[in-house]
Coordinates of C-alpha atoms in Angstrom, one line a residue:
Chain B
X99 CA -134.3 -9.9 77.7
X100 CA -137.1 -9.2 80.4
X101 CA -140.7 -10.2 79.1
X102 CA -141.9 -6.4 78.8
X103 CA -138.9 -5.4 76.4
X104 CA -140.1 -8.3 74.3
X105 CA -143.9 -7.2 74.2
X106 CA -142.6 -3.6 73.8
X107 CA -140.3 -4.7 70.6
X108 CA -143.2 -4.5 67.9
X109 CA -144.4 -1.4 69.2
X110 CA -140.6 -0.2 69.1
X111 CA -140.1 -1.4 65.1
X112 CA -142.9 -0.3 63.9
X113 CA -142.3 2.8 65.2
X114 CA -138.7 3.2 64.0
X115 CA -139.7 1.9 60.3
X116 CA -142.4 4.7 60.7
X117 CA -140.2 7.4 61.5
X118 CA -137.6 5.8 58.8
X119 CA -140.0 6.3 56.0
X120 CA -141.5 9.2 57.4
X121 CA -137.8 10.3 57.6
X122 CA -137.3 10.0 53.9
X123 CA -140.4 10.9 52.4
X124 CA -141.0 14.2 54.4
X125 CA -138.1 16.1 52.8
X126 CA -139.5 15.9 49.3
X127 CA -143.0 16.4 50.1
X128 CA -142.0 19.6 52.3
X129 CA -140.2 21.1 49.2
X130 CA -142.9 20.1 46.8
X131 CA -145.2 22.3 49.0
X132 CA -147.4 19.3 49.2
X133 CA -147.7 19.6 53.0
X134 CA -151.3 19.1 53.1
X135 CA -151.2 15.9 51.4
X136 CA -150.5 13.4 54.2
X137 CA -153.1 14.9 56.5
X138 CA -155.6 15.4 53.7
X139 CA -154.9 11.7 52.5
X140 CA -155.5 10.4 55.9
X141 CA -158.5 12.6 56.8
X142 CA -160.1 11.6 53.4
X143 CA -160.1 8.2 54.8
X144 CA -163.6 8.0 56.5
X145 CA -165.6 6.9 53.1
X146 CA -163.2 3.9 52.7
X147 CA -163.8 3.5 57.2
X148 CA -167.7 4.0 56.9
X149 CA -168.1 1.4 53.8
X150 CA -165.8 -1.1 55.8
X151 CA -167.9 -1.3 58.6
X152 CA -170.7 -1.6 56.8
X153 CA -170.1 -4.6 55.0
X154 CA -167.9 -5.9 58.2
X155 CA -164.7 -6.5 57.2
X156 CA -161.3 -5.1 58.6
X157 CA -160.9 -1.4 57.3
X158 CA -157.6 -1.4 56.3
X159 CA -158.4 -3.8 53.5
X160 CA -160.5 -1.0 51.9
X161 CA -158.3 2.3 53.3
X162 CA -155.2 1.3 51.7
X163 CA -156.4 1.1 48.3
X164 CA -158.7 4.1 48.2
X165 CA -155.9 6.2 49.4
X166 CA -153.4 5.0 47.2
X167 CA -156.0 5.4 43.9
X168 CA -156.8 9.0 45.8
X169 CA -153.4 9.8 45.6
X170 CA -152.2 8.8 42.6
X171 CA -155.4 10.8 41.3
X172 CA -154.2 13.9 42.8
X173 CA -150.8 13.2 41.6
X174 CA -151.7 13.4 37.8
X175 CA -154.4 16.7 39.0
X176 CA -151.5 18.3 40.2
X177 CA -149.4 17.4 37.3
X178 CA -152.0 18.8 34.6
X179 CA -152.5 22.2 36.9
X180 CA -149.3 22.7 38.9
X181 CA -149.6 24.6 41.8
X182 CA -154.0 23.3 42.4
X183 CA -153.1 20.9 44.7
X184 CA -153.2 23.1 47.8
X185 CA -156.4 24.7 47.1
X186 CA -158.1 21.3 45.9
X187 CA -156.7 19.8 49.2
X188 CA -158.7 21.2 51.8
X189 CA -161.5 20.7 49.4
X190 CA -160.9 16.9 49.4
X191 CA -160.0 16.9 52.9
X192 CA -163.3 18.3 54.6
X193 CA -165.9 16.8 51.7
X194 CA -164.8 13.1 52.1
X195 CA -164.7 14.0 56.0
X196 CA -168.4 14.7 55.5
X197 CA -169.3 11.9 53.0
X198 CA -167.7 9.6 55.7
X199 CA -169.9 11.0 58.5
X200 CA -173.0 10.7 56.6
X201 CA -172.3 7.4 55.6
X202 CA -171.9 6.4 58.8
X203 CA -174.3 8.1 60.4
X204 CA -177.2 7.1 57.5
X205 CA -175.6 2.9 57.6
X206 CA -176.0 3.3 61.8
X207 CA -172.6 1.6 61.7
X208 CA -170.5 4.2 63.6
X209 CA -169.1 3.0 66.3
X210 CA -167.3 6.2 68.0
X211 CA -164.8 3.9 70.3
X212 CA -163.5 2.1 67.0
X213 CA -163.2 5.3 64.9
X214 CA -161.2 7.0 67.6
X215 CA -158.8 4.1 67.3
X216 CA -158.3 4.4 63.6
X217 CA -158.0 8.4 64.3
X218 CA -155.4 8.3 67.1
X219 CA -154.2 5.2 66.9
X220 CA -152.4 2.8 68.8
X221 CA -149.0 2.1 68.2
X222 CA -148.8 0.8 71.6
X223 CA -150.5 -2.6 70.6
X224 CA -148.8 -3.3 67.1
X225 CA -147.8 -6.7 66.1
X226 CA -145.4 -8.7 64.5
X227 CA -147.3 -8.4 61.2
X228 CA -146.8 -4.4 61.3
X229 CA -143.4 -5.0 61.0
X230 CA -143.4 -7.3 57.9
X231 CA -145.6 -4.8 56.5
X232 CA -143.6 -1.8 57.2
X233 CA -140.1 -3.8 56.1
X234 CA -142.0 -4.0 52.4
X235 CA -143.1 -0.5 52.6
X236 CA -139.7 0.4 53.5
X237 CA -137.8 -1.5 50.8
X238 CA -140.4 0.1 48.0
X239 CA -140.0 3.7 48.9
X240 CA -136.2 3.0 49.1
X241 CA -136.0 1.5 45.9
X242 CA -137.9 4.4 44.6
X243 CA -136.1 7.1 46.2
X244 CA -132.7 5.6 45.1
X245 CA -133.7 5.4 41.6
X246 CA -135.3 8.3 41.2
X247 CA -133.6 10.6 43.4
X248 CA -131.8 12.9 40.7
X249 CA -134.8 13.0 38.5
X250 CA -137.0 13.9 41.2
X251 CA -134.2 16.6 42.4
X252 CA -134.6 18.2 39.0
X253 CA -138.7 17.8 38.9
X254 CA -139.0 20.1 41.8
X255 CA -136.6 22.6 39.8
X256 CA -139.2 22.4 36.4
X257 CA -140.6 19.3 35.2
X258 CA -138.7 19.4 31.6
X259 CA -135.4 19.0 33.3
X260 CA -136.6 15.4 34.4
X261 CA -136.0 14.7 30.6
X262 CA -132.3 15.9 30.8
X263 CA -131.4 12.5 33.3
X264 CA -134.1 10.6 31.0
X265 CA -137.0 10.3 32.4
X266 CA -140.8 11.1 32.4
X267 CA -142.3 13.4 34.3
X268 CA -145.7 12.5 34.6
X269 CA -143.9 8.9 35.4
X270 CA -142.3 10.4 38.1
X271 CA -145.1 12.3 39.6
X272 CA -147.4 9.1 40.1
X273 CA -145.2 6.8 41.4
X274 CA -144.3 9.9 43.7
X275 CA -148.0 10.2 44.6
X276 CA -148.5 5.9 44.7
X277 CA -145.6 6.0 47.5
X278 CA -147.2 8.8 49.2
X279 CA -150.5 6.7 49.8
X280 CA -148.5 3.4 50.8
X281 CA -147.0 5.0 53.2
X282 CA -150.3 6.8 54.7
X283 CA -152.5 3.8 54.8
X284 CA -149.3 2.2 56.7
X285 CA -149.2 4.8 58.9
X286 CA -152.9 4.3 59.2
X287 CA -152.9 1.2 60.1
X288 CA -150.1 1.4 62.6
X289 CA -149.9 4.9 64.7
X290 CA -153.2 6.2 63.5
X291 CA -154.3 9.4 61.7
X292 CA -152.6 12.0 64.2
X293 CA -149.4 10.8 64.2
X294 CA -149.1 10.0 60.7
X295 CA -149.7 13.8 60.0
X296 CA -147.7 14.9 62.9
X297 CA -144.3 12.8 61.6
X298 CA -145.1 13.6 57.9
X299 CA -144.1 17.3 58.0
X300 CA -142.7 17.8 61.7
X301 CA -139.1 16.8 61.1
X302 CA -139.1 18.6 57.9
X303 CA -139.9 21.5 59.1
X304 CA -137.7 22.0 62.2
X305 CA -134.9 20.6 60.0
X306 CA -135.4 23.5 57.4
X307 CA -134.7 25.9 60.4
X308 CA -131.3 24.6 61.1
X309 CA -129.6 23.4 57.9
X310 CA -128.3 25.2 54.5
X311 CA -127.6 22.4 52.2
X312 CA -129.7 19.7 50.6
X313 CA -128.0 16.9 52.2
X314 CA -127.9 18.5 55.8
X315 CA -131.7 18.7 55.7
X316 CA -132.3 15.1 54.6
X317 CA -130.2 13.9 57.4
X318 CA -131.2 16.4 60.1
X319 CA -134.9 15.4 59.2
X320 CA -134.5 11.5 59.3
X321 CA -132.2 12.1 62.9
X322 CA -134.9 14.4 64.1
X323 CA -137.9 11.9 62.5
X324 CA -136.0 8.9 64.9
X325 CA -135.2 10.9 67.4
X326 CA -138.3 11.9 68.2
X327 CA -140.1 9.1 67.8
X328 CA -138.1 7.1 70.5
X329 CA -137.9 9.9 73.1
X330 CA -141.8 10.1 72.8
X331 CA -142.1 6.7 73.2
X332 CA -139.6 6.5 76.5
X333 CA -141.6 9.3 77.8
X334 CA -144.9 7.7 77.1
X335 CA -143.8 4.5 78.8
X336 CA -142.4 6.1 82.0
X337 CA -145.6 8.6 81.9
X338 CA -147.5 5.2 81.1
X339 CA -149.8 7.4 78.1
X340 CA -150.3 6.7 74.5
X341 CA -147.2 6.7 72.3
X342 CA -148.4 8.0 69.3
X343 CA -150.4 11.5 71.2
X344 CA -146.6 12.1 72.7
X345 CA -144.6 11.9 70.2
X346 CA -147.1 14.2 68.0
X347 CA -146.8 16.8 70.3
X348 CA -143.4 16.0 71.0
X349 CA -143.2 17.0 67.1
X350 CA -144.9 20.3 67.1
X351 CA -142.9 21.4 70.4
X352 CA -139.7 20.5 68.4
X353 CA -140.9 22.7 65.2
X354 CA -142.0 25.8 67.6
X355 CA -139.0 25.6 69.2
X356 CA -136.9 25.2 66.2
X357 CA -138.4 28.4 64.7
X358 CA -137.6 30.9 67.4
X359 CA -134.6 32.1 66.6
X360 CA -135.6 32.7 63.1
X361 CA -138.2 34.7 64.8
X362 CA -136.1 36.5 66.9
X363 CA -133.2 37.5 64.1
X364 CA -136.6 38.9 62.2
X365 CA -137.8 40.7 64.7
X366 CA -133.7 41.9 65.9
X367 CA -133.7 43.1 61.8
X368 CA -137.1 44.8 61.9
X369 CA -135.8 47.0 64.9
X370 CA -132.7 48.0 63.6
X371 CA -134.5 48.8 60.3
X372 CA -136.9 50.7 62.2
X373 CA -133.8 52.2 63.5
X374 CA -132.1 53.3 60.9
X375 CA -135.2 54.6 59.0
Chain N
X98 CA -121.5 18.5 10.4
X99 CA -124.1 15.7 11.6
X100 CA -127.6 17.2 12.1
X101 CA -129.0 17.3 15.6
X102 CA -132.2 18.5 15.2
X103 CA -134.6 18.3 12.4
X104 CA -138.3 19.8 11.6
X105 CA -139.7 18.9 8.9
X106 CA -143.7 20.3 7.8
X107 CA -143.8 21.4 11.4
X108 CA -147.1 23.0 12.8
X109 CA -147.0 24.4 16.3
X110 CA -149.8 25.7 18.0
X111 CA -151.8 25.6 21.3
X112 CA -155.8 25.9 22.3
X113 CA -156.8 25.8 18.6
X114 CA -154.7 28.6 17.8
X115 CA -151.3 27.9 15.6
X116 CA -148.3 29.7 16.0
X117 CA -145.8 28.3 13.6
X118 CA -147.0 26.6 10.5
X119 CA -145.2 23.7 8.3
X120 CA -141.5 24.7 9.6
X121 CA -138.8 22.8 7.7
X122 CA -135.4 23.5 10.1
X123 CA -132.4 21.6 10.5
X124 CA -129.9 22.4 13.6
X125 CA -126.4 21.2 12.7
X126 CA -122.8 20.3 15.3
X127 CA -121.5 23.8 15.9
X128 CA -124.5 26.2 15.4
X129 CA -125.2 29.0 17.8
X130 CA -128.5 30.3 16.5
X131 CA -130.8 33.2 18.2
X132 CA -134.5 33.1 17.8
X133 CA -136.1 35.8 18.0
X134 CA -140.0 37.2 17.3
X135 CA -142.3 39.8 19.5
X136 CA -143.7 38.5 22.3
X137 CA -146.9 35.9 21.7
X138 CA -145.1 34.4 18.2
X139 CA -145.0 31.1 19.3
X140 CA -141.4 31.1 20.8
X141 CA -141.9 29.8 24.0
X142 CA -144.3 27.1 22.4
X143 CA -142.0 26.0 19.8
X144 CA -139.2 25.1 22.9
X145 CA -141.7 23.3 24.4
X146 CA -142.1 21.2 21.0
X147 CA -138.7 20.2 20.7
X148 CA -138.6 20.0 24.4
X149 CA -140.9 17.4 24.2
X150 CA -143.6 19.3 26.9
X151 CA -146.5 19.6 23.8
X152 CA -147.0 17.3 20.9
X153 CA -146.5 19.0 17.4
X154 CA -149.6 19.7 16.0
X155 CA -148.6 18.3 12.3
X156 CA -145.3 16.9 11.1
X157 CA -141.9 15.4 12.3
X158 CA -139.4 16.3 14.6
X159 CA -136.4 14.2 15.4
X160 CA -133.5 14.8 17.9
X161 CA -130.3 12.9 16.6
X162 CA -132.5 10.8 14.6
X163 CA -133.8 9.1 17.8
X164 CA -138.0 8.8 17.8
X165 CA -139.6 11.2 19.9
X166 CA -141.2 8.9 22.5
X167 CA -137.7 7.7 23.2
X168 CA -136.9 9.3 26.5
X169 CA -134.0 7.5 27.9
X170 CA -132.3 7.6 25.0
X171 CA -133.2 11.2 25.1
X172 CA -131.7 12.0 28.5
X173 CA -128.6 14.1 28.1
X174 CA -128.9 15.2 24.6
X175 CA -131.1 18.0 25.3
X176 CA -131.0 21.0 27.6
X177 CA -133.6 23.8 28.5
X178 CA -133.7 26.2 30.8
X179 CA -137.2 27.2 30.4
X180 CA -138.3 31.0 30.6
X181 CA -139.1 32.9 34.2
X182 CA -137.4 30.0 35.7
X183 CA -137.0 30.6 39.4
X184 CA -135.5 29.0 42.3
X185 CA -137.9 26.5 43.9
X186 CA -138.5 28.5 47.5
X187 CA -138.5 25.5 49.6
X188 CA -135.6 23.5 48.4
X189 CA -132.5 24.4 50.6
X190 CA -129.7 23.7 47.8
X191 CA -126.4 25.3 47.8
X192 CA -125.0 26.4 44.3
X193 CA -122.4 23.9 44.2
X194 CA -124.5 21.4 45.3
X195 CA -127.0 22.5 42.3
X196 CA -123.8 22.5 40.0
X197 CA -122.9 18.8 40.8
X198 CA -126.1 17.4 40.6
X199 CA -125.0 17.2 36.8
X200 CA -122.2 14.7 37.9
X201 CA -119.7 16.3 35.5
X202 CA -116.7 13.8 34.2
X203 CA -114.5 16.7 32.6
X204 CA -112.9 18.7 35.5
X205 CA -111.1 21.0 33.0
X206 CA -114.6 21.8 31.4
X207 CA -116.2 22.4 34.6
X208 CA -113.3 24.6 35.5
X209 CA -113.2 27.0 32.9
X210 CA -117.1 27.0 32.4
X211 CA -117.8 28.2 36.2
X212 CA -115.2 30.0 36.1
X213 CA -116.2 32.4 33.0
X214 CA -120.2 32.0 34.3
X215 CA -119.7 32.3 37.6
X216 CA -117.2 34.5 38.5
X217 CA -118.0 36.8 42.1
X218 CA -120.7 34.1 42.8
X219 CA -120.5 32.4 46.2
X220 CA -121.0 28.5 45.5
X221 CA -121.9 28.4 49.4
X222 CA -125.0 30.6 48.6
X223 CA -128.5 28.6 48.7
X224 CA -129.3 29.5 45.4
X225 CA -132.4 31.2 46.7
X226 CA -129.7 34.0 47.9
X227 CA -128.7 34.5 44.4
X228 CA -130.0 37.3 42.5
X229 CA -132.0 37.3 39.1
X230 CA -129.2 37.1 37.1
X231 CA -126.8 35.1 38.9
X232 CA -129.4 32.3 38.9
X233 CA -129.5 32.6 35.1
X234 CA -125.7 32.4 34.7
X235 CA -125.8 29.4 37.1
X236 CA -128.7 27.7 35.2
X237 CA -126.5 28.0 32.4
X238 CA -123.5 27.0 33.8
X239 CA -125.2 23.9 35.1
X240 CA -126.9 22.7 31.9
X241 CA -123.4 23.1 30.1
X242 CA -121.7 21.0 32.5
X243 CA -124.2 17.8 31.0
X244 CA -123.0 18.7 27.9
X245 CA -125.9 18.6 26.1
X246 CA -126.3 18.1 22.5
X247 CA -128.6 20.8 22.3
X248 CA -129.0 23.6 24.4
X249 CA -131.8 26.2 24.4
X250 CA -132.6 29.2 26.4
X251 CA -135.5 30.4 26.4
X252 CA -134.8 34.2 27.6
X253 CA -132.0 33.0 30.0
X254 CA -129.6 35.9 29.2
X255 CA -132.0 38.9 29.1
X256 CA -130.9 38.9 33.2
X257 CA -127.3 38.8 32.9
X258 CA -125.7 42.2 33.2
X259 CA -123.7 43.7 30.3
X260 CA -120.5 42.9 32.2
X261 CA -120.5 39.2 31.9
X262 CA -122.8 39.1 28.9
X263 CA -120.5 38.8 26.0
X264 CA -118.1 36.1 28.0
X265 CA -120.9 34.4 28.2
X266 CA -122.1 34.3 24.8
X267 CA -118.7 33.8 23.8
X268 CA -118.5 30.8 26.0
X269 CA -122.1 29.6 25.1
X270 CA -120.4 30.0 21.1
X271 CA -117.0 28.0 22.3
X272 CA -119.2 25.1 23.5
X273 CA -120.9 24.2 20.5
X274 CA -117.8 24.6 18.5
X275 CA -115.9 22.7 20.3
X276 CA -117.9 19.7 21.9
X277 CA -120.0 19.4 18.9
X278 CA -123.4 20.8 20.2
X279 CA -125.5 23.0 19.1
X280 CA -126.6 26.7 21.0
X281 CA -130.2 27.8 20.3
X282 CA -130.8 31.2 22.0
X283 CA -134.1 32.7 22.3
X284 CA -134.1 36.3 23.1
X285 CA -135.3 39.6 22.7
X286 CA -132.0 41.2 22.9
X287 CA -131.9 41.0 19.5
X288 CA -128.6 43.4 18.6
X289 CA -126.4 41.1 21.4
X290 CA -127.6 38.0 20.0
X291 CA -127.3 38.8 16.3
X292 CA -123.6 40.1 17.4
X293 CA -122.8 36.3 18.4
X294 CA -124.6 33.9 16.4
X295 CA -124.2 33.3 12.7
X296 CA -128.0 32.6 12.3
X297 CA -130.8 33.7 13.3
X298 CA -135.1 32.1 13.1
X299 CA -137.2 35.1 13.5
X300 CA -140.6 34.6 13.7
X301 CA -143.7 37.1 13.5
X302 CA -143.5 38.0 10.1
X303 CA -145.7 36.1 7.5
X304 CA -143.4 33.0 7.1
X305 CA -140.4 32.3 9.7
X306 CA -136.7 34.2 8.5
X307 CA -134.1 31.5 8.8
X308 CA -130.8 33.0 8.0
X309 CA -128.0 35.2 8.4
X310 CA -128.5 37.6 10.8
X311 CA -126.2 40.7 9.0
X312 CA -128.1 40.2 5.8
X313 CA -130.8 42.9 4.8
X314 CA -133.4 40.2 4.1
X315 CA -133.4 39.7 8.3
X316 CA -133.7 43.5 8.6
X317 CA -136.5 43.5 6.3
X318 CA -138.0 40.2 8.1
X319 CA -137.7 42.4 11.8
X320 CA -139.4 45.4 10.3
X321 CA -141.9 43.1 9.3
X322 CA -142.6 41.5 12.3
X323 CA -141.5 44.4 14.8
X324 CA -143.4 46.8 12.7
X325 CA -142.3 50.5 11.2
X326 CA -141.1 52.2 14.6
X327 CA -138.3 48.9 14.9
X328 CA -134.7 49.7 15.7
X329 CA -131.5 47.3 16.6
X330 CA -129.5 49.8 19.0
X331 CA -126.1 48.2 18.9
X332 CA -123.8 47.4 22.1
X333 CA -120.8 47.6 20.7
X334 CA -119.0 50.8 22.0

């Protein structure tokens, strides 16, 4: 094996464990209509950013347990008043945006070159060491979404059904939520904000254009999430770019394209309506 | 018959206000049993008391004499298909993939219950395709197939049309005779229910009617609660 496949095979793991979890989680957070919540949760990062630069030590030590308390908070909000989450997440999403500027901008501490790393990321130099992270990620959300699977099937139907496969909902919800953050502050840490928001929804979404059935989707949307995390990344290395901008617009070019034709049968019914009327 | 459910002193009530005061109720193997009351009684609150979803604001309740706290011993015994229940709108689920998220054992059960409930439905629909009532009957037909110990509907069969409505009673009447369950039907259709259930909880009136639903005291208890202008048309043609 040539020495540039070698250097490239971090960048190339992380990546796929990314898009594996990414993969499986999207599904579920696409038909909880908790869309929002990955970009939110990563946006709502800066406080956690600002406060690690000010004291000096590595931001991820502080981002990955403010997100996963943030989430697990809006886990039980959402539980208490379904249906708030998606007007109390742009809410979250632009105030701790602005308590992070201030912050930074009051401590003198903001150093624009290392935030635009943490926002866009760089997959391109990941190590070993995101690997073992993202291999422990991978085995807790699996171990979560095996177990709970059928519960969490009947929680997005009405919360007292989780009590028909004996569970509890609220239970249910949080861990739900806990995963959530894990898997943000890895993607955080790995690939950057954009293309942790890009890969949380994107595959979902195209997927839900193509398939019928509940299994279809989840497979079309892992495939897709894979998919199009390695052609970004081939392209980006032949184009010799960033991985992670690629495959995030590689994403949205996918979901655009995906929805045509459900445009186009709309618009084909809307003229024969007009037709007939 | 062994009891399934039991209320004893029960007080039910929400935001300070109660609904249902010191119940004493006992649900028995085989009962199919309509509850019925005008709208803001307390019906919808008192299936999300033995549903577990709000605490009981005084006394005991106890499902097959397990404590309430207990959920996974709890899981299977009990069945509700809550009121106004929709399809989620994201979720792309077929019917028959709905129908064996239940993982039913008995093939000859499954059979004959989606045959009688869902007769002229196309399991290949996304059960977002379905309409009002043919979600109901499949809501139905799903929680049967867990066979439940106890099943309640909160207003599931107000949206089933009067073609399939009394094989579906019937069959709702069939399964707690036979697998030993019991059927509590909450509904404001009250001359179909009363037509298929040997007793009937009506509530509204000064203290809850528990009783037999032909018998004048639960004529005199619907007056009561439905006020002086309160008729039962009948069905039966």
């Amino acid at each position: 094996m040539s020495t540039e496949i070698l250097e490239l095979l971090p960048t190339i793991a992380t990546l796929l464990l990314l898009a594996h979890l990414m993969g499986r989680l999207s599904p579920w957070m696409d038909w909880k209509s908790i869309g929002l919540m990955g970009d939110a949760m990563a946006h709502s990062s800066l406080p956690a950013i600002a406060l690690a630069m000010f004291i000096g030590i590595a931001p991820i030590y502080l981002i990955a347990p403010f997100i996963l308390l943030l989430s697990v908070y809006l886990g039980w909000l959402d539980y208490k008043r379904p249906g708030s989450l998606n007007s109390f997440l742009p809410v979250v999403f632009s105030s701790m945006l602005a308590v992070g500027v201030l912050a930074l901008s009051l401590s003198g501490h903001g150093h624009p070159e290392e935030l635009l790393h943490i926002l866009l990321g760089d997959v391109d130099s990941a190590t070993w060491q995101n690997v073992y992270v993202g291999l422990v990620i991978v085995v807790v959300c699996e171990i979560f979404l095996r177990q709970r699977r059928t519960a969490f099937k009947y929680y997005l139907l009405h919360p007292v059904y989780v009590g028909l496969v004996g569970g509890s909902a609220l239970r249910l919800q949080l861990e739900f939520f806990a995963v959530i953050g894990i898997v943000v502050a890895f993607a955080i840490k790995s690939v950057g904000i954009i293309l942790a928001s890009a890969l949380m929804l994107g595959p979902s979404i195209a997927a839900s254009f193509h398939t019928k059935s509940l299994r279809g989707h989840l497979r079309l949307t892992w495939t897709l999430a894979i998919a199009l995390s390695l052609t970004g990344f081939f392209i980006a290395h032949k184009l010799e770019v960033s991985s992670g901008v690629v495959i995030a617009a590689l994403t949205g070019v996918i979901v655009l394209l995906s929805a045509l034709p459900q445009l186009q049968k709309n618009f084909a019914n809307s003229r024969i309506e007009r037709r007939n009327s | 018959m062994s009891q399934i459910l039991r209320l004893e002193n029960a007080t039910i009530g929400i935001a300070g206000r109660i609904f249902v005061e010191d119940m004493n109720l006992s649900i028995s193997e085989g009962e199919t049993i309509g509850l019925v009351g005008p709208n803001g009684t307390g019906k919808s609150l008192w299936v999300k008391s033995v549903a577990g979803e709000i605490p009981l604001l005084k006394g005991q309740m106890r499902l097959l004499n397990l404590p309430e706290p207990d959920q996974k011993k709890r899981a299977g015994l009990l069945a509700v298909i809550p009121q106004g229940l929709r399809p989620p709108l994201r979720v792309p689920c077929q019917a028959k993939e709905f129908l064996s998220w239940a993982n039913c054992k008995d093939a000859a059960f499954e059979k004959h219950a989606v045959g009688v409930l869902l007769s002229g439905i196309d399991l290949d629909s996304r059960i977002q395709e379905l309409s009002g009532g043919q979600w109901q009957r499949l809501l139905i037909a799903h929680a049967l197939l867990h066979k439940p110990k106890l099943l309640i509907l909160d207003e599931t069969v107000e949206g089933v049309d009067r073609g399939h409505l009394d094989s579906v009673l019937e069959l709702l009447r069939e399964f707690a005779t036979q697998q030993g369950s019991a059927v509590v039907m909450v509904s404001h259709d009250i001359s179909a229910i009363t037509k298929w259930v040997e007793r009937v909880i009506c509530l509204g009136g000064e203290r809850p009617f528990d009783g037999d639903p032909k018998s004048e005291e639960f004529h005199l208890c619907l007056h009561r609660a439905y006020g002086e202008g309160s008729l039962i048309h009948s069905h039966e043609h």
